[in-house]
Tab-separated table of C-alpha atoms and ligand atoms in Angstrom:
chain	number	residue	atom	x	y	z
L	1443	UNK	CA	110.153	113.512	115.501
L	1444	UNK	CA	107.474	112.739	112.904
L	1445	UNK	CA	105.602	109.470	113.377
L	1446	UNK	CA	104.360	107.717	110.214
L	1447	UNK	CA	102.060	104.689	110.186
L	1448	UNK	CA	102.322	102.460	107.092
L	1449	UNK	CA	99.795	99.697	106.388
L	1450	UNK	CA	101.065	97.073	103.932
L	1451	UNK	CA	104.656	97.539	105.155
L	1452	UNK	CA	105.574	93.947	104.198
L	1453	UNK	CA	104.557	94.578	100.563
L	1454	UNK	CA	106.595	95.960	97.672
L	1455	UNK	CA	105.651	99.622	98.181
L	1456	UNK	CA	105.629	99.440	101.971
L	1457	UNK	CA	109.259	98.333	101.984
L	1458	UNK	CA	110.417	101.127	99.631
L	1459	UNK	CA	108.370	103.749	101.482
L	1460	UNK	CA	109.787	102.630	104.844
L	1461	UNK	CA	113.350	102.908	103.461
L	1462	UNK	CA	112.605	106.340	102.038
L	1463	UNK	CA	111.076	107.679	105.273
L	1464	UNK	CA	113.886	106.208	107.394
L	1465	UNK	CA	116.430	107.946	105.156
L	1466	UNK	CA	115.041	111.157	106.712
L	1467	UNK	CA	116.344	111.406	110.285
L	1468	UNK	CA	113.172	113.054	111.585
L	1469	UNK	CA	110.928	110.022	110.888
L	1470	UNK	CA	109.843	107.180	113.151
L	1471	UNK	CA	108.110	104.496	111.049
L	1472	UNK	CA	105.398	102.233	112.451
L	1473	UNK	CA	104.538	99.333	110.149
L	1474	UNK	CA	101.305	97.373	110.526
L	1475	UNK	CA	101.731	93.625	110.005
L	1476	UNK	CA	99.235	90.767	109.878
L	1477	UNK	CA	99.705	87.648	111.900
L	1478	UNK	CA	100.546	84.630	109.732
L	1479	UNK	CA	101.774	81.135	110.544
L	1480	UNK	CA	105.068	81.788	108.752
L	1481	UNK	CA	106.849	85.147	108.801
L	1482	UNK	CA	106.705	86.958	105.447
L	1483	UNK	CA	108.951	89.924	106.182
L	1484	UNK	CA	111.740	89.315	103.711
L	1485	UNK	CA	111.268	92.774	102.127
L	1486	UNK	CA	111.814	94.573	105.443
L	1487	UNK	CA	114.182	92.251	107.323
L	1488	UNK	CA	117.149	94.479	106.460
L	1489	UNK	CA	115.412	97.394	108.203
L	1490	UNK	CA	114.438	95.358	111.260
L	1491	UNK	CA	117.990	94.167	111.921
L	1492	UNK	CA	119.752	97.469	111.156
L	1493	UNK	CA	120.879	98.893	114.527
L	1494	UNK	CA	120.644	102.405	113.042
L	1495	UNK	CA	116.855	102.048	112.944
L	1496	UNK	CA	116.330	100.259	116.277
L	1497	UNK	CA	114.536	103.259	117.798
L	1498	UNK	CA	112.910	104.465	114.568
L	1499	UNK	CA	111.357	101.352	113.050
L	1500	UNK	CA	108.568	99.505	114.848
L	1501	UNK	CA	106.132	96.788	113.806
L	1502	UNK	CA	102.636	96.382	115.279
L	1503	UNK	CA	100.032	93.682	114.697
L	1504	UNK	CA	96.856	94.966	113.039
L	1505	UNK	CA	94.548	94.131	110.153
L	1506	UNK	CA	92.471	96.291	107.828
L	1507	UNK	CA	89.574	93.925	108.541
L	1508	UNK	CA	89.785	94.758	112.256
L	1509	UNK	CA	88.653	98.287	113.227
L	1510	UNK	CA	89.549	97.791	116.876
L	1511	UNK	CA	93.218	97.148	116.099
L	1512	UNK	CA	93.386	100.226	113.852
L	1513	UNK	CA	91.669	102.481	116.409
L	1514	UNK	CA	93.812	101.430	119.318
L	1515	UNK	CA	97.031	101.843	117.304
L	1516	UNK	CA	96.064	105.361	116.225
L	1517	UNK	CA	95.396	106.143	119.864
L	1518	UNK	CA	98.696	104.653	121.003
L	1519	UNK	CA	100.995	105.997	118.234
L	1520	UNK	CA	99.239	109.322	117.524
L	1521	UNK	CA	100.909	109.513	114.089
L	1522	UNK	CA	101.487	112.661	112.053
L	1523	UNK	CA	101.125	110.785	108.757
L	1524	UNK	CA	99.248	107.604	107.774
L	1525	UNK	CA	99.978	105.775	104.507
L	1526	UNK	CA	97.310	103.194	103.676
L	1527	UNK	CA	99.067	100.720	101.362
L	1528	UNK	CA	97.569	97.471	102.685
L	1529	UNK	CA	95.400	95.555	100.201
L	1530	UNK	CA	94.529	92.281	98.528
L	1531	UNK	CA	96.251	93.776	95.502
L	1532	UNK	CA	95.975	91.049	92.843
L	1533	UNK	CA	93.384	91.873	90.168
L	1534	UNK	CA	92.930	88.278	88.916
L	1535	UNK	CA	92.538	86.959	92.477
L	1536	UNK	CA	89.845	89.575	93.162
L	1537	UNK	CA	87.565	87.714	90.710
L	1538	UNK	CA	87.958	84.594	92.889
L	1539	UNK	CA	87.604	86.472	96.193
L	1540	UNK	CA	85.383	89.498	95.476
L	1541	UNK	CA	83.870	89.827	98.958
L	1542	UNK	CA	87.174	89.489	100.782
L	1543	UNK	CA	88.734	92.006	98.378
L	1544	UNK	CA	85.864	94.468	98.898
L	1545	UNK	CA	86.189	94.077	102.656
L	1546	UNK	CA	89.936	94.687	102.905
L	1547	UNK	CA	90.400	97.121	100.025
L	1548	UNK	CA	87.115	99.054	100.214
L	1549	UNK	CA	85.826	98.837	103.776
L	1550	UNK	CA	89.403	98.550	105.077
L	1551	UNK	CA	90.045	102.057	103.763
L	1552	UNK	CA	86.902	103.328	105.485
L	1553	UNK	CA	87.946	101.650	108.744
L	1554	UNK	CA	91.322	103.360	108.792
L	1555	UNK	CA	89.823	106.688	107.681
L	1556	UNK	CA	87.439	106.526	110.661
L	1557	UNK	CA	90.311	105.765	113.031
L	1558	UNK	CA	92.243	108.720	111.574
L	1559	UNK	CA	89.177	110.988	111.850
L	1560	UNK	CA	88.901	110.240	115.576
L	1561	UNK	CA	92.591	111.070	116.035
L	1562	UNK	CA	92.239	114.246	113.934
L	1563	UNK	CA	89.922	115.670	116.635
L	1564	UNK	CA	92.933	115.983	118.931
L	1565	UNK	CA	95.917	116.578	116.631
L	1566	UNK	CA	96.730	117.262	112.955
L	1567	UNK	CA	97.192	114.059	110.944
L	1568	UNK	CA	97.687	113.562	107.207
L	1569	UNK	CA	96.342	110.548	105.294
L	1570	UNK	CA	97.507	108.948	102.027
L	1571	UNK	CA	95.332	106.414	100.185
L	1572	UNK	CA	96.922	103.999	97.676
L	1573	UNK	CA	94.438	104.298	94.826
L	1574	UNK	CA	94.966	102.649	91.475
L	1575	UNK	CA	94.940	103.240	87.723
L	1576	UNK	CA	92.781	100.075	87.594
L	1577	UNK	CA	89.917	102.435	88.530
L	1578	UNK	CA	90.102	103.849	84.976
L	1579	UNK	CA	89.510	100.352	83.591
L	1580	UNK	CA	88.127	100.664	80.077
L	1581	UNK	CA	88.319	104.485	79.901
L	1582	UNK	CA	90.347	105.454	76.815
L	1583	UNK	CA	93.948	106.646	77.301
L	1584	UNK	CA	95.586	108.900	78.276
L	1585	UNK	CA	93.964	108.853	81.719
L	1586	UNK	CA	94.018	111.795	84.153
L	1587	UNK	CA	91.804	112.899	87.045
L	1588	UNK	CA	89.441	114.393	84.412
L	1589	UNK	CA	88.874	110.909	82.930
L	1590	UNK	CA	85.631	109.196	84.054
L	1591	UNK	CA	86.334	105.993	85.980
L	1592	UNK	CA	85.108	102.661	84.566
L	1593	UNK	CA	86.396	99.858	86.830
L	1594	UNK	CA	86.642	96.338	85.352
L	1595	UNK	CA	87.315	94.092	88.362
L	1596	UNK	CA	86.161	93.576	91.959
L	1597	UNK	CA	89.552	94.993	92.989
L	1598	UNK	CA	89.054	98.157	90.932
L	1599	UNK	CA	85.506	98.643	92.269
L	1600	UNK	CA	86.795	98.305	95.834
L	1601	UNK	CA	89.631	100.774	95.156
L	1602	UNK	CA	87.136	103.232	93.703
L	1603	UNK	CA	85.097	103.011	96.922
L	1604	UNK	CA	88.252	103.749	98.943
L	1605	UNK	CA	89.112	106.629	96.613
L	1606	UNK	CA	85.736	108.342	96.992
L	1607	UNK	CA	85.681	107.790	100.759
L	1608	UNK	CA	89.064	109.535	100.932
L	1609	UNK	CA	87.778	112.454	98.848
L	1610	UNK	CA	84.623	112.612	100.967
L	1611	UNK	CA	86.513	112.615	104.295
L	1612	UNK	CA	88.529	115.555	102.980
L	1613	UNK	CA	85.436	117.449	101.839
L	1614	UNK	CA	83.138	116.541	104.748
L	1615	UNK	CA	85.538	116.802	107.680
L	1616	UNK	CA	88.278	119.050	106.300
L	1617	UNK	CA	90.835	116.280	106.771
L	1618	UNK	CA	94.219	116.394	105.041
L	1619	UNK	CA	93.486	113.267	102.992
L	1620	UNK	CA	94.943	112.532	99.536
L	1621	UNK	CA	94.330	109.797	97.024
L	1622	UNK	CA	97.317	108.867	94.876
L	1623	UNK	CA	96.117	107.257	91.659
L	1624	UNK	CA	99.238	105.293	90.858
L	1625	UNK	CA	99.833	103.446	87.608
L	1626	UNK	CA	101.677	100.106	87.655
L	1627	UNK	CA	105.034	100.209	89.381
L	1628	UNK	CA	107.443	97.321	89.598
L	1629	UNK	CA	110.812	96.334	91.034
L	1630	UNK	CA	112.892	93.315	91.975
L	1631	UNK	CA	110.641	93.194	95.086
L	1632	UNK	CA	107.437	92.890	93.035
L	1633	UNK	CA	105.190	89.956	94.028
L	1634	UNK	CA	106.024	86.879	91.956
L	1635	UNK	CA	102.547	86.494	90.426
L	1636	UNK	CA	102.396	89.960	88.836
L	1637	UNK	CA	103.237	89.876	85.164
L	1638	UNK	CA	106.572	91.728	85.100
L	1639	UNK	CA	108.116	89.684	87.904
L	1640	UNK	CA	106.672	86.471	86.528
L	1641	UNK	CA	108.461	87.262	83.250
L	1642	UNK	CA	111.832	88.211	84.734
L	1643	UNK	CA	111.842	85.267	87.146
L	1644	UNK	CA	110.846	82.916	84.307
L	1645	UNK	CA	113.426	84.319	81.883
L	1646	UNK	CA	116.222	83.942	84.454
L	1647	UNK	CA	115.273	80.353	85.280
L	1648	UNK	CA	114.975	79.449	81.574
L	1649	UNK	CA	118.399	80.975	80.905
L	1650	UNK	CA	120.111	78.762	83.491
L	1651	UNK	CA	118.101	75.650	82.562
L	1652	UNK	CA	115.800	75.427	85.601
L	1653	UNK	CA	112.622	75.868	83.543
L	1654	UNK	CA	111.705	75.249	79.912
L	1655	UNK	CA	108.499	77.256	79.428
L	1656	UNK	CA	106.533	80.216	80.748
L	1657	UNK	CA	102.738	79.962	80.778
L	1658	UNK	CA	100.993	83.328	80.358
L	1659	UNK	CA	97.677	85.019	79.600
L	1660	UNK	CA	96.870	88.083	77.446
L	1661	UNK	CA	100.082	89.458	75.910
L	1662	UNK	CA	98.369	92.400	74.200
L	1663	UNK	CA	97.455	94.305	77.393
L	1664	UNK	CA	99.371	97.572	77.741
L	1665	UNK	CA	100.519	99.171	80.970
L	1666	UNK	CA	102.272	102.349	82.073
L	1667	UNK	CA	105.068	100.700	84.077
L	1668	UNK	CA	107.390	102.652	86.396
L	1669	UNK	CA	109.811	101.862	89.219
L	1670	UNK	CA	108.290	101.456	92.701
L	1671	UNK	CA	111.253	103.224	94.342
L	1672	UNK	CA	110.383	106.370	92.371
L	1673	UNK	CA	106.651	106.144	93.030
L	1674	UNK	CA	106.832	106.054	96.853
L	1675	UNK	CA	108.486	109.485	96.754
L	1676	UNK	CA	105.319	110.885	95.174
L	1677	UNK	CA	103.270	109.459	98.083
L	1678	UNK	CA	105.399	111.383	100.562
L	1679	UNK	CA	105.342	114.571	98.472
L	1680	UNK	CA	101.526	114.499	98.445
L	1681	UNK	CA	101.514	114.738	102.246
L	1682	UNK	CA	103.980	117.676	102.331
L	1683	UNK	CA	101.857	120.253	100.441
L	1684	UNK	CA	99.979	123.232	101.860
L	1685	UNK	CA	96.641	121.843	100.589
L	1686	UNK	CA	95.506	118.212	100.229
L	1687	UNK	CA	94.762	117.077	96.684
L	1688	UNK	CA	94.625	113.923	94.564
L	1689	UNK	CA	97.234	113.127	91.912
L	1690	UNK	CA	97.883	110.724	89.058
L	1691	UNK	CA	101.381	109.222	89.277
L	1692	UNK	CA	102.637	107.587	86.080
L	1693	UNK	CA	105.508	107.641	83.611
L	1694	UNK	CA	103.428	108.780	80.619
L	1695	UNK	CA	104.603	105.808	78.489
L	1696	UNK	CA	102.793	102.580	77.762
L	1697	UNK	CA	104.138	99.168	76.680
L	1698	UNK	CA	102.511	95.809	76.011
L	1699	UNK	CA	103.160	92.614	77.962
L	1700	UNK	CA	104.572	91.220	74.690
L	1701	UNK	CA	107.064	94.103	74.505
L	1702	UNK	CA	108.130	93.466	78.101
L	1703	UNK	CA	108.677	89.800	77.195
L	1704	UNK	CA	110.679	90.650	74.057
L	1705	UNK	CA	112.998	93.013	75.921
L	1706	UNK	CA	113.452	90.867	79.029
L	1707	UNK	CA	114.198	87.666	77.086
L	1708	UNK	CA	116.261	89.646	74.563
L	1709	UNK	CA	118.524	90.880	77.378
L	1710	UNK	CA	119.394	87.208	77.997
L	1711	UNK	CA	119.847	86.458	74.253
L	1712	UNK	CA	116.623	84.437	74.207
L	1713	UNK	CA	113.557	84.649	71.941
L	1714	UNK	CA	110.442	84.661	74.125
L	1715	UNK	CA	108.415	82.987	71.346
L	1716	UNK	CA	110.390	79.774	71.887
L	1717	UNK	CA	109.255	79.510	75.500
L	1718	UNK	CA	105.949	81.325	76.125
L	1719	UNK	CA	102.728	79.264	76.074
L	1720	UNK	CA	99.166	80.529	76.448
L	1721	UNK	CA	96.807	79.340	79.180
L	1722	UNK	CA	93.339	80.928	79.618
L	1723	UNK	CA	93.779	80.381	83.372
L	1724	UNK	CA	95.829	83.589	83.351
L	1725	UNK	CA	93.214	85.728	81.594
L	1726	UNK	CA	90.546	87.782	83.359
L	1727	UNK	CA	86.724	87.766	82.911
L	1728	UNK	CA	87.021	91.469	81.995
L	1729	UNK	CA	90.376	92.925	80.990
L	1730	UNK	CA	91.873	96.403	81.178
L	1731	UNK	CA	93.399	96.852	77.712
L	1732	UNK	CA	95.433	100.054	77.880
L	1733	UNK	CA	96.654	102.149	80.780
L	1734	UNK	CA	98.614	105.304	80.053
L	1735	UNK	CA	98.738	107.997	82.714
L	1736	UNK	CA	99.062	111.755	82.420
L	1737	UNK	CA	101.374	112.742	85.312
L	1738	UNK	CA	101.531	116.481	84.477
L	1739	UNK	CA	99.965	117.618	87.790
L	1740	UNK	CA	102.396	115.489	89.809
L	1741	UNK	CA	105.251	116.974	87.778
L	1742	UNK	CA	104.062	120.587	87.923
L	1743	UNK	CA	102.756	120.787	91.488
L	1744	UNK	CA	104.802	118.180	93.367
L	1745	UNK	CA	107.949	118.493	91.243
L	1746	UNK	CA	107.946	114.695	90.976
L	1747	UNK	CA	109.779	112.931	88.114
L	1748	UNK	CA	110.395	109.219	87.549
L	1749	UNK	CA	114.138	108.507	87.505
L	1750	UNK	CA	114.152	104.934	86.138
L	1751	UNK	CA	112.914	104.502	82.546
L	1752	UNK	CA	111.268	101.411	81.028
L	1753	UNK	CA	114.492	99.837	79.713
L	1754	UNK	CA	116.217	100.558	83.033
L	1755	UNK	CA	113.369	98.924	84.946
L	1756	UNK	CA	113.408	95.755	82.826
L	1757	UNK	CA	117.208	95.554	83.109
L	1758	UNK	CA	117.137	95.982	86.895
L	1759	UNK	CA	114.581	93.175	87.260
L	1760	UNK	CA	116.209	90.828	84.737
L	1761	UNK	CA	119.658	91.177	86.334
L	1762	UNK	CA	118.245	90.614	89.811
L	1763	UNK	CA	116.288	87.522	88.812
L	1764	UNK	CA	119.112	86.029	86.735
L	1765	UNK	CA	121.276	86.198	89.849
L	1766	UNK	CA	118.502	84.521	91.887
L	1767	UNK	CA	118.245	81.732	89.295
L	1768	UNK	CA	122.013	81.220	89.298
L	1769	UNK	CA	122.006	80.879	93.084
L	1770	UNK	CA	119.084	78.448	92.954
L	1771	UNK	CA	120.949	76.344	90.390
L	1772	UNK	CA	124.143	76.457	92.407
L	1773	UNK	CA	122.303	75.240	95.516
L	1774	UNK	CA	120.716	72.385	93.558
L	1775	UNK	CA	124.065	71.318	92.071
L	1776	UNK	CA	125.882	71.343	95.385
L	1777	UNK	CA	123.128	69.767	97.459
L	1778	UNK	CA	124.604	66.856	99.458
L	1779	UNK	CA	123.464	63.539	97.893
W	2655	LIG	P1	101.613	94.134	97.703
W	2655	LIG	O1	103.065	93.909	97.448
W	2655	LIG	O2	100.625	93.093	97.319
W	2655	LIG	O3	101.463	94.418	99.281
W	2655	LIG	C1	100.203	94.460	99.900
W	2655	LIG	C2	100.389	94.665	101.388
W	2655	LIG	O4	99.091	94.703	101.997
W	2655	LIG	C3	101.170	93.524	102.072
W	2655	LIG	O5	101.975	94.083	103.087
W	2655	LIG	C4	100.046	92.714	102.706
W	2655	LIG	O6	100.449	91.991	103.840
W	2655	LIG	C5	99.095	93.832	103.118
W	2655	LIG	N1	97.759	93.357	103.406
W	2655	LIG	C6	97.004	92.486	102.689
W	2655	LIG	N2	95.838	92.282	103.306
W	2655	LIG	C7	95.846	93.023	104.449
W	2655	LIG	C8	94.943	93.194	105.526
W	2655	LIG	N3	93.783	92.538	105.572
W	2655	LIG	N4	95.289	94.041	106.530
W	2655	LIG	C9	96.475	94.676	106.499
W	2655	LIG	N5	97.384	94.543	105.521
W	2655	LIG	C10	97.064	93.720	104.505
W	2655	LIG	O7	101.143	95.498	97.046
W	2655	LIG	P2	102.024	96.742	96.513
W	2655	LIG	O8	102.372	96.490	95.099
W	2655	LIG	O9	103.072	97.050	97.507
W	2655	LIG	O10	100.926	97.891	96.497
W	2655	LIG	C11	100.724	98.742	97.626
W	2655	LIG	C12	99.345	99.373	97.539
W	2655	LIG	O11	99.260	100.152	96.354
W	2655	LIG	C13	98.181	98.400	97.456
W	2655	LIG	O12	97.081	98.988	98.104
W	2655	LIG	C14	97.905	98.279	95.973
W	2655	LIG	O13	96.564	97.884	95.772
W	2655	LIG	C15	98.171	99.707	95.551
W	2655	LIG	N6	98.610	99.912	94.162
W	2655	LIG	C16	99.684	99.202	93.694
W	2655	LIG	C17	100.141	99.442	92.407
W	2655	LIG	C18	101.329	98.701	91.857
W	2655	LIG	O14	101.521	98.736	90.621
W	2655	LIG	N7	102.157	98.072	92.687
W	2655	LIG	C19	99.503	100.407	91.617
W	2655	LIG	C20	98.432	101.102	92.139
W	2655	LIG	C21	97.998	100.862	93.435
W	2655	LIG	P3	101.034	90.480	103.720
W	2655	LIG	O15	102.487	90.642	103.372
W	2655	LIG	O16	100.794	89.944	105.086
W	2655	LIG	O17	100.256	89.784	102.645
W	2656	LIG	N1	99.489	88.496	86.616
W	2656	LIG	C1	99.534	88.105	85.321
W	2656	LIG	N2	99.968	86.852	85.018
W	2656	LIG	N3	99.127	88.978	84.362
W	2656	LIG	C2	99.203	88.577	83.070
W	2656	LIG	C3	99.666	87.304	82.696
W	2656	LIG	C4	100.062	86.396	83.715
W	2656	LIG	O1	100.457	85.264	83.468
W	2656	LIG	N4	99.641	87.222	81.349
W	2656	LIG	C5	99.187	88.386	80.889
W	2656	LIG	N5	98.909	89.224	81.941
W	2656	LIG	C6	98.354	90.574	81.820
W	2656	LIG	C7	97.114	90.809	82.677
W	2656	LIG	O2	95.943	90.273	82.038
W	2656	LIG	C8	97.112	92.332	82.757
W	2656	LIG	O3	96.479	92.868	81.622
W	2656	LIG	C9	98.605	92.695	82.730
W	2656	LIG	O4	99.300	91.509	82.325
W	2656	LIG	C10	99.166	93.176	84.047
W	2656	LIG	O5	98.810	92.250	85.056
W	2656	LIG	P1	99.404	92.346	86.545
W	2656	LIG	O6	100.878	92.431	86.518
W	2656	LIG	O7	98.778	91.244	87.343
W	2656	LIG	O8	98.933	93.780	87.063
W	2656	LIG	P2	97.539	94.562	86.950
W	2656	LIG	O9	97.742	95.663	85.953
W	2656	LIG	O10	96.392	93.670	86.773
W	2656	LIG	O11	97.415	95.168	88.427
W	2656	LIG	C11	98.547	95.801	89.044
W	2656	LIG	O12	98.543	97.175	88.754
W	2656	LIG	C12	97.429	97.905	89.272
W	2656	LIG	C13	97.604	99.354	88.826
W	2656	LIG	O13	97.153	99.508	87.516
W	2656	LIG	C14	98.450	95.528	90.552
W	2656	LIG	O14	99.627	95.959	91.161
W	2656	LIG	C15	97.299	96.285	91.174
W	2656	LIG	O15	97.340	96.148	92.592
W	2656	LIG	C16	97.428	97.762	90.783
W	2656	LIG	O16	96.379	98.518	91.347
């Protein structure tokens, strides 16, 4: 059996990656979870309770801020593959919590790389780092690995540190370590404060009458948005090659927040302009205006292709969140008085 450790298993990508790995009978998946006063495992509950995965899906307490927990788990599990997806992943929040973000996202990557390096003395182990298109920041599009990085947030600076540490561990110690520079990827499991999910949740609730406005920031920003379920396959592919290498993973298309709004509201026969209000609270001290990735290496070398297109992604999220809104309304209407 192949043992894979996944940090950030309770997040959007962690849940899709766990599903994907478990769909391969040779994998045992070990997810690292943080202790919290309430359980936040809704994205992976279906895997935990599925009897088919009882012996192949395990959760362990650990934290990227805690080297000891990472070291002892590497020692105990002795994984073949490590996927480092854990992060304080919200760009706007990183301006409010720059030191915490640097610790978990930047130093956290170094902590797990060190734990993996110790293990690599005794057995082969492959490492994937969840790097980000945010690292390109204000660099003009299209962005590829030949584009100079120009990060525009504490989050992006911390990710860039993690990226270069990954490259350096590969070069200095000969480790099989890869950095996947992934552009934005979304899904019905996307965190509710990221822009796409905020829009589809808001549109659904407006449609059924639970909400009458949606308060947003900069609508002119453009992103290269793909489907998270497609993107986790590229992570796995990166660890199955004969040589370790970094890749850009993107769709190669860019759309503005305004366009996302138009399409999402349009799918519900609504005009977003009737409902969207501006609040500077949702802007950033320094913005990333346009992200547009060049995924040719991922296509040519890994054979990776995104399967869900932009329209398909918006539709998937809108339909999911309309159903959620309908259920919420139903519960409110039938609540005992
Ligand atoms: P997400 O939904 O925000 O999930 C983040 C995960 O990290 C959660 O499981 C979270 O645990 C965990 N985490 C947070 N702090 C931690 C800590 N101190 N120790 C251990 N785990 C911690 O993020 P995502 O969208 O799945 O993204 C996955 C990774 O890819 C992140 O590193 C993100 O920065 C990166 N990335 C994402 C995108 C994208 O568009 N989604 C693009 C490029 C790169 P809790 O559930 O306990 O909070
Ligand atoms: N979150 C949010 N909320 N963003 C808004 C809003 C709003 O109300 N209004 C406009 N935006 C704009 C932001 O200013 C940004 O330009 C864009 O929408 C996308 O914001 P997010 O969805 O929060 O994502 P992000 O691009 O900043 O970061 C995501 O993608 C990165 C990869 O490029 C995160 O997933 C990061 O973790 C990831 O690395």
